[in-house]
Short mmCIF file of C-alpha atoms and ligand atoms in Angstrom, two decimals:
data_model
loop_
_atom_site.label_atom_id
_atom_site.label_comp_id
_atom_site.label_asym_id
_atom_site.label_seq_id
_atom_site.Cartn_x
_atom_site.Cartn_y
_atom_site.Cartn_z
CA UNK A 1 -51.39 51.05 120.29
CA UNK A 2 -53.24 49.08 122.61
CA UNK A 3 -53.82 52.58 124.99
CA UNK A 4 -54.67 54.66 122.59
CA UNK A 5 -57.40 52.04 121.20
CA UNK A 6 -58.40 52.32 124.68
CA UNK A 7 -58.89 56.00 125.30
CA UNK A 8 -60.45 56.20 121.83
CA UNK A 9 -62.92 53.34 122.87
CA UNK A 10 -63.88 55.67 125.60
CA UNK A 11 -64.06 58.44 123.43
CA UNK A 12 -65.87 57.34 120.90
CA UNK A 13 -68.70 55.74 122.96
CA UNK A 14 -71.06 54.04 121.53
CA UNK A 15 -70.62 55.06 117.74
CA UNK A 16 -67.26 52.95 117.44
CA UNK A 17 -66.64 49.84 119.78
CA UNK A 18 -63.12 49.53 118.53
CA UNK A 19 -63.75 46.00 117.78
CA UNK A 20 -60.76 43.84 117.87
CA UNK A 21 -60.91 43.19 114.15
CA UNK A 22 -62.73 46.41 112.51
CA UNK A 23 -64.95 44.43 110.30
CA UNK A 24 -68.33 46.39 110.10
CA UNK A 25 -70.49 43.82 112.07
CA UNK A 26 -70.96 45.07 115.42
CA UNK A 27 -71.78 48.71 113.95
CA UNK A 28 -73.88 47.39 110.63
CA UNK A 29 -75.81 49.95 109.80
CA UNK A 30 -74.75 52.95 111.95
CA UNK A 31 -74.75 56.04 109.99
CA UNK A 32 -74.49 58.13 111.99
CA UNK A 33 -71.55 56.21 113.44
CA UNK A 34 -68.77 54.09 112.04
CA UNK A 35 -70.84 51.61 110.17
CA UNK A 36 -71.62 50.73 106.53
CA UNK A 37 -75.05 51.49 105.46
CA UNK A 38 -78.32 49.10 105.83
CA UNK A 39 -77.27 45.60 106.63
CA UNK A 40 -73.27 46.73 106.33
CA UNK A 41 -72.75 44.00 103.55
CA UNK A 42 -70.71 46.16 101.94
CA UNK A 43 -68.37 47.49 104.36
CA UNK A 44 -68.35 43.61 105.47
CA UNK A 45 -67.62 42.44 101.72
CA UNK A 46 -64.69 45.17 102.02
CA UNK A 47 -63.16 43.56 104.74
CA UNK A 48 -63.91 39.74 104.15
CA UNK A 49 -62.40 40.37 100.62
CA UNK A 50 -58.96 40.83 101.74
CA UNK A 51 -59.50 38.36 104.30
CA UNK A 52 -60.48 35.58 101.64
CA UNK A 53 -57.20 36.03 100.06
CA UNK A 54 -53.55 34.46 101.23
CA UNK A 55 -50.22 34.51 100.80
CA UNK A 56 -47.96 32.32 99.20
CA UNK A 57 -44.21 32.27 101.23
CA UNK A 58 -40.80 32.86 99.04
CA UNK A 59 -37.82 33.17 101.45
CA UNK A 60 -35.09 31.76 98.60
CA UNK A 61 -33.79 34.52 98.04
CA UNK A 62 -31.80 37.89 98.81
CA UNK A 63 -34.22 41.12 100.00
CA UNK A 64 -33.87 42.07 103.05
CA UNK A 65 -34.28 45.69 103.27
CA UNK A 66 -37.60 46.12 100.86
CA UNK A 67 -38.58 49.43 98.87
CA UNK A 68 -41.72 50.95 100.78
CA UNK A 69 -41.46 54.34 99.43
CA UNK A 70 -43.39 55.42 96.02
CA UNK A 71 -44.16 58.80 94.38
CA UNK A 72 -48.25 59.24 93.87
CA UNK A 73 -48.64 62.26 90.95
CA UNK A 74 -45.07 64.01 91.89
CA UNK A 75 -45.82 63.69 96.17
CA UNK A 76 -43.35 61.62 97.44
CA UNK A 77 -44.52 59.08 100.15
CA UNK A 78 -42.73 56.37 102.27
CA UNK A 79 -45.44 53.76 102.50
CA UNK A 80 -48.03 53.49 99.37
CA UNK A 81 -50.80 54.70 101.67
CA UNK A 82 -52.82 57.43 102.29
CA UNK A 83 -54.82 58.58 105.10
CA UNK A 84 -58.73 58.29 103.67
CA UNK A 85 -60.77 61.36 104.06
CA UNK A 86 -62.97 60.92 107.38
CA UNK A 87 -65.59 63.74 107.40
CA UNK A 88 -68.10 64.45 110.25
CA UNK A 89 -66.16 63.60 114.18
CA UNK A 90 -69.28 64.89 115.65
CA UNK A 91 -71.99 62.60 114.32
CA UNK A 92 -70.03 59.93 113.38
CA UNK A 93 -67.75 59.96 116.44
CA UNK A 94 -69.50 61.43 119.16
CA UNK A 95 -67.50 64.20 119.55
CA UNK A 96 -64.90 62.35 120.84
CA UNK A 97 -62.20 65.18 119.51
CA UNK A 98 -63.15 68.50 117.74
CA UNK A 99 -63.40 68.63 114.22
CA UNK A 100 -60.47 70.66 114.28
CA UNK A 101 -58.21 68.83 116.46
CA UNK A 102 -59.14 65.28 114.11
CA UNK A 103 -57.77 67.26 111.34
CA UNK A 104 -54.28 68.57 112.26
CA UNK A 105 -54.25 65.02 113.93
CA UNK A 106 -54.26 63.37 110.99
CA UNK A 107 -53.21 65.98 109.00
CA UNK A 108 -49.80 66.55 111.01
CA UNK A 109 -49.63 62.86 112.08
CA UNK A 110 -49.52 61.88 108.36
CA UNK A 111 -46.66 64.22 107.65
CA UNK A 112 -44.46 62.86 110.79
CA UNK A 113 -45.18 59.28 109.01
CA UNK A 114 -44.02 60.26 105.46
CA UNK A 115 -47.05 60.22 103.93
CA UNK A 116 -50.13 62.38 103.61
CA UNK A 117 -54.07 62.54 104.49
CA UNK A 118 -56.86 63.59 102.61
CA UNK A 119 -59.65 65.51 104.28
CA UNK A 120 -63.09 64.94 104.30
CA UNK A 121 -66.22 67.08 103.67
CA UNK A 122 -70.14 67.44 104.42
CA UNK A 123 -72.47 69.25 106.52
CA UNK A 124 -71.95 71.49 108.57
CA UNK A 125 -69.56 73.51 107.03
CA UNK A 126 -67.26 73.32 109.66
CA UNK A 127 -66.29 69.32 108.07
CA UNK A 128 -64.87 71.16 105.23
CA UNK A 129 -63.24 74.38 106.98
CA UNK A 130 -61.34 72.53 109.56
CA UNK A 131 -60.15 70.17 107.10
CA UNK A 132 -58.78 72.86 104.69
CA UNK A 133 -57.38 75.06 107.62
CA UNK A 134 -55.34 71.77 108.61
CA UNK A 135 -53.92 71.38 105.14
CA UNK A 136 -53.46 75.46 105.10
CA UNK A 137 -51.53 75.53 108.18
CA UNK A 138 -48.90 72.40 106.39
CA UNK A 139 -48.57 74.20 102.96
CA UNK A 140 -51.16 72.02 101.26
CA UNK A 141 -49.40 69.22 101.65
CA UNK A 142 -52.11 66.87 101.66
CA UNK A 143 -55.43 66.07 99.85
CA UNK A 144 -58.58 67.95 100.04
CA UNK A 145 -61.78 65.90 98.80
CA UNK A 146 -64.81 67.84 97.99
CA UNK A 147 -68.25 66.41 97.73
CA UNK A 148 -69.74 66.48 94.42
CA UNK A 149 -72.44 69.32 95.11
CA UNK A 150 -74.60 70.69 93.00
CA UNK A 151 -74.74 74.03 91.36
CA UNK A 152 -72.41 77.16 92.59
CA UNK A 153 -71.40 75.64 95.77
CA UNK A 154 -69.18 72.91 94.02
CA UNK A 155 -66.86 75.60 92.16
CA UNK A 156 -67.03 77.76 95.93
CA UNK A 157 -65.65 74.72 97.55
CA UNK A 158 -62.81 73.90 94.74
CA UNK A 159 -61.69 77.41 95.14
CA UNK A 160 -61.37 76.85 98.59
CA UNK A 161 -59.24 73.58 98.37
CA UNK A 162 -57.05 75.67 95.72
CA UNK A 163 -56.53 78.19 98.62
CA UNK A 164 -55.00 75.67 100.81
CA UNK A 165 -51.84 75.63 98.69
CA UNK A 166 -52.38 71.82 97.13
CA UNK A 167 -51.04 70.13 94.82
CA UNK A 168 -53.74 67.29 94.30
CA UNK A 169 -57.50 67.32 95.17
CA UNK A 170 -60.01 64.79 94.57
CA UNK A 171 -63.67 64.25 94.80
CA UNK A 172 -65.69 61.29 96.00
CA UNK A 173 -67.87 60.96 93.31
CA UNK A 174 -69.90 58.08 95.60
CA UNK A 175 -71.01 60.99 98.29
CA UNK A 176 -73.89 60.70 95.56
CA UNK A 177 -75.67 57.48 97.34
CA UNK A 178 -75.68 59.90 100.86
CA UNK A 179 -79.08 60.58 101.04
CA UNK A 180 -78.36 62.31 104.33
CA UNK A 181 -77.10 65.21 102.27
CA UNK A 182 -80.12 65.72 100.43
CA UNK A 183 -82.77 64.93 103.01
CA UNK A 184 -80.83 68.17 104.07
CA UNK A 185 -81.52 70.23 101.07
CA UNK A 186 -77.76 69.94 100.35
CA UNK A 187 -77.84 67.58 96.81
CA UNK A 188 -74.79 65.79 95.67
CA UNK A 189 -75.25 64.30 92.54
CA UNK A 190 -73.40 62.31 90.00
CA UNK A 191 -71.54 63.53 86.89
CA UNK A 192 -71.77 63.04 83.21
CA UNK A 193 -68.42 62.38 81.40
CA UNK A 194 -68.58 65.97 79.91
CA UNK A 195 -69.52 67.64 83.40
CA UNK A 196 -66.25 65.51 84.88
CA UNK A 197 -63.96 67.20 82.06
CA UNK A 198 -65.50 70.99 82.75
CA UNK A 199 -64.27 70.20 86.58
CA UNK A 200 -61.08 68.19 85.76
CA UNK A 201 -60.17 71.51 83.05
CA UNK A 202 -61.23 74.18 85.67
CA UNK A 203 -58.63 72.22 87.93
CA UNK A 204 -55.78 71.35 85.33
CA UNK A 205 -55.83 75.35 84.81
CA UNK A 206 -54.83 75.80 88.09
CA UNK A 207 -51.82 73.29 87.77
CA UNK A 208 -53.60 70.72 90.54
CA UNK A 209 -53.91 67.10 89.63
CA UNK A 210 -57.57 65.57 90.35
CA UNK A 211 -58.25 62.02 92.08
CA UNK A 212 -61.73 60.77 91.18
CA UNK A 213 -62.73 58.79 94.16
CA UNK A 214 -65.60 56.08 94.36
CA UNK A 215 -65.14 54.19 91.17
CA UNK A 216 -66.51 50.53 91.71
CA UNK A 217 -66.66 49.43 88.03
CA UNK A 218 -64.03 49.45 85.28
CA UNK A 219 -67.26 51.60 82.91
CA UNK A 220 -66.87 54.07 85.40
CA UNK A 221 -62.65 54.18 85.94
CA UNK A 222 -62.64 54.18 81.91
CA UNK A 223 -64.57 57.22 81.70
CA UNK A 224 -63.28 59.37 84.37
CA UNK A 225 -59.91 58.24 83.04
CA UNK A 226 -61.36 59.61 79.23
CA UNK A 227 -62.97 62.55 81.10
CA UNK A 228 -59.16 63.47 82.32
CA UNK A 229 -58.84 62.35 86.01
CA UNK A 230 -55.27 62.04 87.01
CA UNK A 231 -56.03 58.85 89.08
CA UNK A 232 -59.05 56.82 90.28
CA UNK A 233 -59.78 55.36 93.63
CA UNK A 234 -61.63 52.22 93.48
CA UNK A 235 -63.97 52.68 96.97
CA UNK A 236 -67.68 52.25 98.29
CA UNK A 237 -66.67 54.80 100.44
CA UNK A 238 -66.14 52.31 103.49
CA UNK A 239 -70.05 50.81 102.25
CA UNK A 240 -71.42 53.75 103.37
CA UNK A 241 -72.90 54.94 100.23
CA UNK A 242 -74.83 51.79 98.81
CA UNK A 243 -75.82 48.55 100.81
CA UNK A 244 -75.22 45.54 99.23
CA UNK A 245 -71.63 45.71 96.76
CA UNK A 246 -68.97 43.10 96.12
CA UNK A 247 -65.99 44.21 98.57
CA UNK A 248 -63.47 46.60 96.79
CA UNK A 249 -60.53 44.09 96.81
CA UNK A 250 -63.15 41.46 94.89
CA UNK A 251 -63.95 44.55 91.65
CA UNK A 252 -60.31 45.63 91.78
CA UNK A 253 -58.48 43.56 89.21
CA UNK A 254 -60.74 44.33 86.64
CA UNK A 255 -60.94 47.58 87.35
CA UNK A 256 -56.96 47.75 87.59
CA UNK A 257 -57.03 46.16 84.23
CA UNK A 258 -59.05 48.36 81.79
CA UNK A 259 -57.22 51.95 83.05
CA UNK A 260 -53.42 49.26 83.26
CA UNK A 261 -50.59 52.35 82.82
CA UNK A 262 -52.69 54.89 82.37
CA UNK A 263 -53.23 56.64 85.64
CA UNK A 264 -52.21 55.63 88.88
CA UNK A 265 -54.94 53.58 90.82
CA UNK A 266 -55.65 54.03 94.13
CA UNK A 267 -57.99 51.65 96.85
CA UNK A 268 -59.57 51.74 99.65
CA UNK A 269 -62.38 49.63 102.20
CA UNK A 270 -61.44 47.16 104.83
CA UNK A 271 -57.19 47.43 104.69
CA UNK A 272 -56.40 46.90 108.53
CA UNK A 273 -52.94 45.97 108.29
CA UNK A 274 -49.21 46.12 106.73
CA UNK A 275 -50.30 42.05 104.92
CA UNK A 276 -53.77 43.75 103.95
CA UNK A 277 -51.85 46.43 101.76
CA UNK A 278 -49.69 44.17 99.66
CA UNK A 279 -52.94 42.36 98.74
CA UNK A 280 -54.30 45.27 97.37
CA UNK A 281 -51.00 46.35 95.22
CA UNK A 282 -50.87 42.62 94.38
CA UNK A 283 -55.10 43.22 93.11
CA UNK A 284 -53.19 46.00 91.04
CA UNK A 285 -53.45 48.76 93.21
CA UNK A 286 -50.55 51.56 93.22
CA UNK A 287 -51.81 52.88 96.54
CA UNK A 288 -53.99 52.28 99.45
CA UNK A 289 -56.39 54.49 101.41
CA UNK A 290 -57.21 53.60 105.33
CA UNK A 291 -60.24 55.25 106.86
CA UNK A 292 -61.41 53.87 109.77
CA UNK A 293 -58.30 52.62 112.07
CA UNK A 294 -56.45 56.08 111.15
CA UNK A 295 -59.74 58.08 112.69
CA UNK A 296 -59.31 55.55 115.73
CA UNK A 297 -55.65 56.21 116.19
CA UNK A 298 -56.13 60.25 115.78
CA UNK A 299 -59.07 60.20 118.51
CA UNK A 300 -57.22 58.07 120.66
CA UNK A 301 -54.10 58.95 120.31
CA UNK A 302 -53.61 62.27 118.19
CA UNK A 303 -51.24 63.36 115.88
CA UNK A 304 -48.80 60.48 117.92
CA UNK A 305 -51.41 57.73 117.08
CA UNK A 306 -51.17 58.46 113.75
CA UNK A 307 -47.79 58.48 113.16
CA UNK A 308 -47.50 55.22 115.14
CA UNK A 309 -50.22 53.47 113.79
CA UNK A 310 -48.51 54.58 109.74
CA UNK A 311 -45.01 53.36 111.64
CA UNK A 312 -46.89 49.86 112.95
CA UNK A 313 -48.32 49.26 109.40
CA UNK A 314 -44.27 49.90 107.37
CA UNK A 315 -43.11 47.19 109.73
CA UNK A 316 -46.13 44.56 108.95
CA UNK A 317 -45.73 45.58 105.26
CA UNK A 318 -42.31 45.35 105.23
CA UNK A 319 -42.65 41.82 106.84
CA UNK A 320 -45.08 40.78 104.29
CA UNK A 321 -42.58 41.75 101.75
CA UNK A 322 -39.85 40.29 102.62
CA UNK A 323 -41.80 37.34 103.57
CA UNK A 324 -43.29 36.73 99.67
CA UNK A 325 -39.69 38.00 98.47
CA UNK A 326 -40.99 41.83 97.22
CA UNK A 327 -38.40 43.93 96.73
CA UNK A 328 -40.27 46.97 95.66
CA UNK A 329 -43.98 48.69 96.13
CA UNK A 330 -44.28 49.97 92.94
CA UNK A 331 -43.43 46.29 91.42
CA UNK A 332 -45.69 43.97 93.17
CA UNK A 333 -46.50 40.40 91.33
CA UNK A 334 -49.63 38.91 91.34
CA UNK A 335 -47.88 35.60 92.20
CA UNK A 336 -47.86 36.62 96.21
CA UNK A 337 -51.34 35.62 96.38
CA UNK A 338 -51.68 31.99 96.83
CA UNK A 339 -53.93 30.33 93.64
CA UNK A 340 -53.13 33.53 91.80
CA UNK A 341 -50.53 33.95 88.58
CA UNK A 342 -48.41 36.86 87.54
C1 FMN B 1 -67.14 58.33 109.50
C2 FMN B 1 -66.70 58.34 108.07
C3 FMN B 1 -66.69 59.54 107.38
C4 FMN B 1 -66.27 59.57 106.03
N1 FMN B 1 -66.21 60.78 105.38
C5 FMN B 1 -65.76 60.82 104.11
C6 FMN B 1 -65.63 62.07 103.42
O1 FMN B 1 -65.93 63.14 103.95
N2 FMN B 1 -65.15 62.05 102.15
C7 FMN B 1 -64.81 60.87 101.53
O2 FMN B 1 -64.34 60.89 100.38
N3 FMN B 1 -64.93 59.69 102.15
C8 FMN B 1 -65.38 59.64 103.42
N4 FMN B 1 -65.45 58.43 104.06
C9 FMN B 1 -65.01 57.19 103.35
C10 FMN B 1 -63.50 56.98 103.55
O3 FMN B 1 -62.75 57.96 102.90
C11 FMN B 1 -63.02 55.63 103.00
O4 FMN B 1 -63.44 55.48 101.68
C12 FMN B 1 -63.48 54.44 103.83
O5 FMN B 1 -63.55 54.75 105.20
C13 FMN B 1 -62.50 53.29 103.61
O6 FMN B 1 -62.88 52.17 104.31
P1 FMN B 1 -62.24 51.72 105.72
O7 FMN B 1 -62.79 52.67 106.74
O8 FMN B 1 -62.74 50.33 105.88
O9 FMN B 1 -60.74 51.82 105.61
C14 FMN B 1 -65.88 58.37 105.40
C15 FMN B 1 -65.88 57.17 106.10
C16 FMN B 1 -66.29 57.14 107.43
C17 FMN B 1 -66.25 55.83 108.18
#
């Protein structure tokens, strides 16, 4: 891993350092770039969330081999974590790979892990095309998140994710707060709970499931949950989309709490590590999204990177399991975190 954090320092110039812990302060406020927006509290909060929180040992007792695998909305994967979409390699990375290659990178890389990657979206158009040819070229099997655009080029774009053969497609709902869209006469907006159902219905009649992503208060998880989203993912989009909000680990319990059992909920913002996703599943999370150490693996190291990063993180989360005596991903207590009950 070390290498291919290398060549993708080297790549990736001055918009990502490749910091030795990817915590958003060297890059605050580089958008374009890696960073979190304005000050980068948020992207900070993300990270010094999980970092607040510990674990408490249990070694009394008999796991050994722990259950890593889960099934998110009928896809089987064999860690509870999902490539996050990463839109825009040029601007944000300097063109340290084409568009295209980042995509089957991750895309591909994903599959060789056992699990699967969403892809991204924005402007150009090229964000969204290379992203849905990658998925195309694997059967669908992975996630396409649109933007949520305004007027006919929203149900253009959905159509085009259908195309790709899919089985689930989301939308990050936060792409609202990118103001870069609309200085470039491209608006994203946000929804009302009636406009959510229209696009969850037009979805559900094509037989594809639909992740609402960018959900930082339980309100808003309730709703989109009411509205007919299959699952939520609680993210500030990596604190790219608003300066200044609580990390995503800190809003998750509650969150977790008011849509408990009825969809799945997913997280992202700040998980670096195997120890970083069982504190999120402990928060009440059913599945994890990682953003910006998967794009550093797939510049550095391509579709290999990726796979080893995913195979890096299974052993640290397996450790961490069988470390706090978890026998299972889909069953993880509370009780793990030190100062916290089940
Ligand atoms: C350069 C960059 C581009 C992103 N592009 C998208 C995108 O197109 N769609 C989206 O839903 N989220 C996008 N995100 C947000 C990520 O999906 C994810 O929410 C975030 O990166 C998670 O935080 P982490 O990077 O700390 O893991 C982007 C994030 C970064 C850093």
């Amino acid at each position: 891993m070390e290498d291919i954090r290398n060549n993708a320092r080297q790549k990736m110039k001055k918009f990502c350092r490749v910091c030795k812990i990817c915590d958003g302060r060297a890059c605050a406020g580089e958008i374009p770039g890696m960073g979190g927006l304005g000050t980068g509290a948020s992207f900070k909060n993300n990270v010094n969330a999980l970092a607040e929180l510990y674990f408490d040992m249990h070694l009394v007792h008999g796991i050994t081999e722990p259950e890593t695998a889960i099934s998110l909305l009928g896809q089987p994967l064999s860690l509870p974590v999902l490539a996050a979409p990463i839109g825009g390699v040029a601007v944000n990375m300097d063109f340290g790979v084409s568009e295209e290659d980042y995509n089957l990178a991750v895309v591909e890389g994903c599959l060789d892990a056992g699990t699967l990657a969403c892809t991204g979206d924005g402007v150009p158009p090229v964000i969204h095309e290379s992203g849905l040819a990658a998925l195309a070229r694997f059967k669908g099997r992975g996630i396409p998140f649109i933007k949520p655009w305004e007027g006919a080029e929203l149900d253009e774009k959905l159509e085009k994710a259908r195309d790709t053969g899919c089985k689930v497609l989301g939308m990050d709902l936060d792409a609202a707060g990118l103001l870069t869209l609309r200085r470039r006469g491209r608006p994203v907006a946000p929804r009302t709970p009636e406009q959510l159902a229209d696009i969850f219905d037009k979805v559900h009649a094509w037989g594809i499931k639909f992740i609402l992503k960018g959900l930082m208060s339980p309100l808003d998880a309730t709703l989109a949950v009411e509205a007919g989203a299959d699952a939520v993912v609680i993210s500030n989009h990596g604190g790219r989309a608003l300066d200044h909000t609580p990390g995503t680990a800190t809003v998750l319990p509650e969150i977790a709490e008011a849509v408990a059992g009825r969809v799945p909920v997913l997280a992202d913002g700040g998980v670096r590590d195997g120890g970083d996703v069982l504190k999120m599943l402990a928060l009440g999370a059913d599945c994890v999204l990682i953003g910006r150490p998967v794009a550093v693996a797939a510049v550095g190291g391509g579709k290999e990177g990726v796979a080893r990063y995913f195979a890096r993180l299974g052993d640290q989360l397996r450790q961490a399991m069988i470390m706090t005596g978890t026998a299972d991903a889909r069953d993880v207590s509370r009780s793990v975190l030190h100062g916290l009950s089940a």
